[in-house]
PDB file of C-alpha atoms in Angstrom:
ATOM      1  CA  UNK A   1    -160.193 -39.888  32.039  1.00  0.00           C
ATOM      2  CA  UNK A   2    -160.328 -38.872  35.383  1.00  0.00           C
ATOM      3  CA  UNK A   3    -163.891 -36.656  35.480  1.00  0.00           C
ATOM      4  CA  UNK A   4    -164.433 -34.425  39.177  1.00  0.00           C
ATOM      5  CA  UNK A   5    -167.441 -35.745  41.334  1.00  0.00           C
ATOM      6  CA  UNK A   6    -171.013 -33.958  40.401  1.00  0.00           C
ATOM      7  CA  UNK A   7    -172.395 -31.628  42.425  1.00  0.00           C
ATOM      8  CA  UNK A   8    -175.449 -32.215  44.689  1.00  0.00           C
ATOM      9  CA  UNK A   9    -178.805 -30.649  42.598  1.00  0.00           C
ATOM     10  CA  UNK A  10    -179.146 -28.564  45.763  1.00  0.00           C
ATOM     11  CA  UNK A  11    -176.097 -26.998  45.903  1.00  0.00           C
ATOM     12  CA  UNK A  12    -176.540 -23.496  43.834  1.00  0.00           C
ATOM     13  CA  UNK A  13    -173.521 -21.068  45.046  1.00  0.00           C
ATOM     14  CA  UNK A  14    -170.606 -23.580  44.106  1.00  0.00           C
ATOM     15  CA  UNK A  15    -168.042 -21.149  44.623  1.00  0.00           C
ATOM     16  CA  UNK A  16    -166.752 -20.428  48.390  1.00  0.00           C
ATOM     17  CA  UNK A  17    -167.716 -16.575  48.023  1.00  0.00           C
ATOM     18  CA  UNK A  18    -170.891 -17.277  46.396  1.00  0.00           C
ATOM     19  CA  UNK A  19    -171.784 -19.621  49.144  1.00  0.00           C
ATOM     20  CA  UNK A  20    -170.700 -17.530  51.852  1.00  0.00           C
ATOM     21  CA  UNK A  21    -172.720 -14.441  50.768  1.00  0.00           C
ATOM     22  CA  UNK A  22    -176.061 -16.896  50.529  1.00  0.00           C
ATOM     23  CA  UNK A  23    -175.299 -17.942  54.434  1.00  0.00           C
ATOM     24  CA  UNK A  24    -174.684 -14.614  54.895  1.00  0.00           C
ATOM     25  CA  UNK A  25    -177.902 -13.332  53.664  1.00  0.00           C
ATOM     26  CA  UNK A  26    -179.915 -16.227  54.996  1.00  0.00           C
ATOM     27  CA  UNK A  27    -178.513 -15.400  58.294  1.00  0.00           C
ATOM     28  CA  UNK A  28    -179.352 -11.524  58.231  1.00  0.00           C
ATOM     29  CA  UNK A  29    -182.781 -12.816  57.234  1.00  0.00           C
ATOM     30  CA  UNK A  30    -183.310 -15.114  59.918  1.00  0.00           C
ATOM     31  CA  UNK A  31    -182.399 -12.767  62.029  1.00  0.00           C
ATOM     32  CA  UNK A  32    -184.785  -9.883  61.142  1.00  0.00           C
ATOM     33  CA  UNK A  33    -187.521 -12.819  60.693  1.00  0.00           C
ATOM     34  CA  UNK A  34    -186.801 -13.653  64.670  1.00  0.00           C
ATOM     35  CA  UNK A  35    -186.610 -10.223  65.394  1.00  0.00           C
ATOM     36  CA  UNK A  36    -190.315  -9.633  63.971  1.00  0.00           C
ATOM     37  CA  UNK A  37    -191.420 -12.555  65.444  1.00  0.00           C
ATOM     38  CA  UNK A  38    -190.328 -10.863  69.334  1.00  0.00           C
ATOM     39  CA  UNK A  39    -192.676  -8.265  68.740  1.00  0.00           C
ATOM     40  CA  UNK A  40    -195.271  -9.916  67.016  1.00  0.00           C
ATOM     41  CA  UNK A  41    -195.520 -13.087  68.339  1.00  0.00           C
ATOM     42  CA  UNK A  42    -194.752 -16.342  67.251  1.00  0.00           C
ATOM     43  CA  UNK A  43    -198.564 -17.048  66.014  1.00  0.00           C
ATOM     44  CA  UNK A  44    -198.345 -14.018  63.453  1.00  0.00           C
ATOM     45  CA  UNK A  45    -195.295 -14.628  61.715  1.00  0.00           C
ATOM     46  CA  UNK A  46    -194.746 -18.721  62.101  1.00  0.00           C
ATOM     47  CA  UNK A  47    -194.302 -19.603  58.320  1.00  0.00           C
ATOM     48  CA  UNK A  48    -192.189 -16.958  57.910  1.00  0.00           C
ATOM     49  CA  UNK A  49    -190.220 -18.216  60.835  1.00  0.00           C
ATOM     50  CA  UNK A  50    -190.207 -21.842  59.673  1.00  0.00           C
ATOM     51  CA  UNK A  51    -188.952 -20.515  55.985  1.00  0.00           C
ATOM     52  CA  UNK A  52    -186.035 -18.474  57.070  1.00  0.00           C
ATOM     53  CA  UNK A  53    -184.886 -21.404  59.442  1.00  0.00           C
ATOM     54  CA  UNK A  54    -185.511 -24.255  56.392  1.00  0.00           C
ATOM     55  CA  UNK A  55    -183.396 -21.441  54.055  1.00  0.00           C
ATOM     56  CA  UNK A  56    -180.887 -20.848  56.860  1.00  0.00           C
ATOM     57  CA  UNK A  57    -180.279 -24.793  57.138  1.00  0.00           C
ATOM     58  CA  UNK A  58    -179.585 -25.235  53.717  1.00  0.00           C
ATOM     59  CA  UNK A  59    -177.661 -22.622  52.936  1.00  0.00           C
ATOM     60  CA  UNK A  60    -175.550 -23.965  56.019  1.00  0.00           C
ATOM     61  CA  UNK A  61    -175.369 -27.090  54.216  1.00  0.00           C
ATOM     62  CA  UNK A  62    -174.424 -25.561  51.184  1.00  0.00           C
ATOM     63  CA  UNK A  63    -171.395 -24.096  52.427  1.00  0.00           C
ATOM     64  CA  UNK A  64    -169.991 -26.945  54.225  1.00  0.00           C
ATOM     65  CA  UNK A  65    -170.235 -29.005  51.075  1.00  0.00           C
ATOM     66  CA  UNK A  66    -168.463 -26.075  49.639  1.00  0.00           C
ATOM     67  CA  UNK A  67    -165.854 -25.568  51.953  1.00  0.00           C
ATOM     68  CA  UNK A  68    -165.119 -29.696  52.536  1.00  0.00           C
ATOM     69  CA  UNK A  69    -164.465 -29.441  48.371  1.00  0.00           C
ATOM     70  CA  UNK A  70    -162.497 -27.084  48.247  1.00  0.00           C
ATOM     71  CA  UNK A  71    -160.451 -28.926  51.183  1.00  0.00           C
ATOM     72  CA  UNK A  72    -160.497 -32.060  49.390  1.00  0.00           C
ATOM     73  CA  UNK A  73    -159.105 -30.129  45.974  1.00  0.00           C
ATOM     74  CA  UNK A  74    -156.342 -28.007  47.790  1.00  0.00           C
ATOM     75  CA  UNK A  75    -155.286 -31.016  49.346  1.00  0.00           C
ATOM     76  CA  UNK A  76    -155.319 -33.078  46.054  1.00  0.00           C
ATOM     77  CA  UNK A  77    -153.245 -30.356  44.271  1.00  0.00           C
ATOM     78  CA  UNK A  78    -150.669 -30.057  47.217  1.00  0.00           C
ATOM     79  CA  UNK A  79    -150.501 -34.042  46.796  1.00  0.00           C
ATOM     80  CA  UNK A  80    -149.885 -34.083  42.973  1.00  0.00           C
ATOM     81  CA  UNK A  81    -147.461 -31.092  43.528  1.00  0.00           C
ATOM     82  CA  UNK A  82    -145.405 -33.249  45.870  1.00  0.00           C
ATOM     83  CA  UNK A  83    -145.550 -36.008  43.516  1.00  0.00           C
ATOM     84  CA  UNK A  84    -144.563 -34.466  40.670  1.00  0.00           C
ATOM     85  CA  UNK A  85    -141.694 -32.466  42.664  1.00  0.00           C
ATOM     86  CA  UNK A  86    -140.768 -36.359  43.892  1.00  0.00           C
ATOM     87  CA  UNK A  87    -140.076 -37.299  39.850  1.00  0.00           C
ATOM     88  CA  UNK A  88    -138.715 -34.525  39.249  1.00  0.00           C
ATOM     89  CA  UNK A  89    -135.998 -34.623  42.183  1.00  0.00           C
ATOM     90  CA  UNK A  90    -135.295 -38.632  41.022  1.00  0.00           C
ATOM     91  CA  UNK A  91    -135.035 -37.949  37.459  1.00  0.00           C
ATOM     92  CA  UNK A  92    -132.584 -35.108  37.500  1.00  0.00           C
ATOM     93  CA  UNK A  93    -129.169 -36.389  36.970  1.00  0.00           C
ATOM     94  CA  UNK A  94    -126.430 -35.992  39.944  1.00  0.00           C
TER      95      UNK A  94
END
């Protein structure tokens, strides 16, 4: 039986909207982090910094993985679609 590939363990939003809105959110919160760290300095607000970067990687990462799956299934299902269309064409009578 022909079982689809695991996930990764650190891929959480495994649906292409899900994983959009976390890189969406991880972006709007790297940005206000950056933002803070302009007026404040760098010193003040470093972990913060370093946290919103590490969660803006990953959720980065999360939606390429996402996105590359959902390539590989689309183009899996066109592919059995043609085949099937292919037998169906050769074993219609003429």
């Amino acid at each position: 039986m022909n079982h689809p590939p695991t996930w990764p363990l650190w891929v959480v939003s495994r649906e292409l909207r899900a994983a959009r809105a976390t890189l969406v959110l991880c972006i709007a919160s790297f940005s206000m982090v950056s933002a803070a760290a302009l007026s404040v300095g760098v010193r003040g607000i470093w972990l913060e910094l370093i946290l919103s970067a590490g969660f803006l990687a990953w959720a980065t990462t999360q939606w390429v993985c996402v996105e590359r799956r959902r390539h590989r299934e689309s183009a899996f299902r066109r592919d059995v679609e043609r085949y099937i269309h292919i037998l169906s064409r050769s074993s219609t009578p003429e």
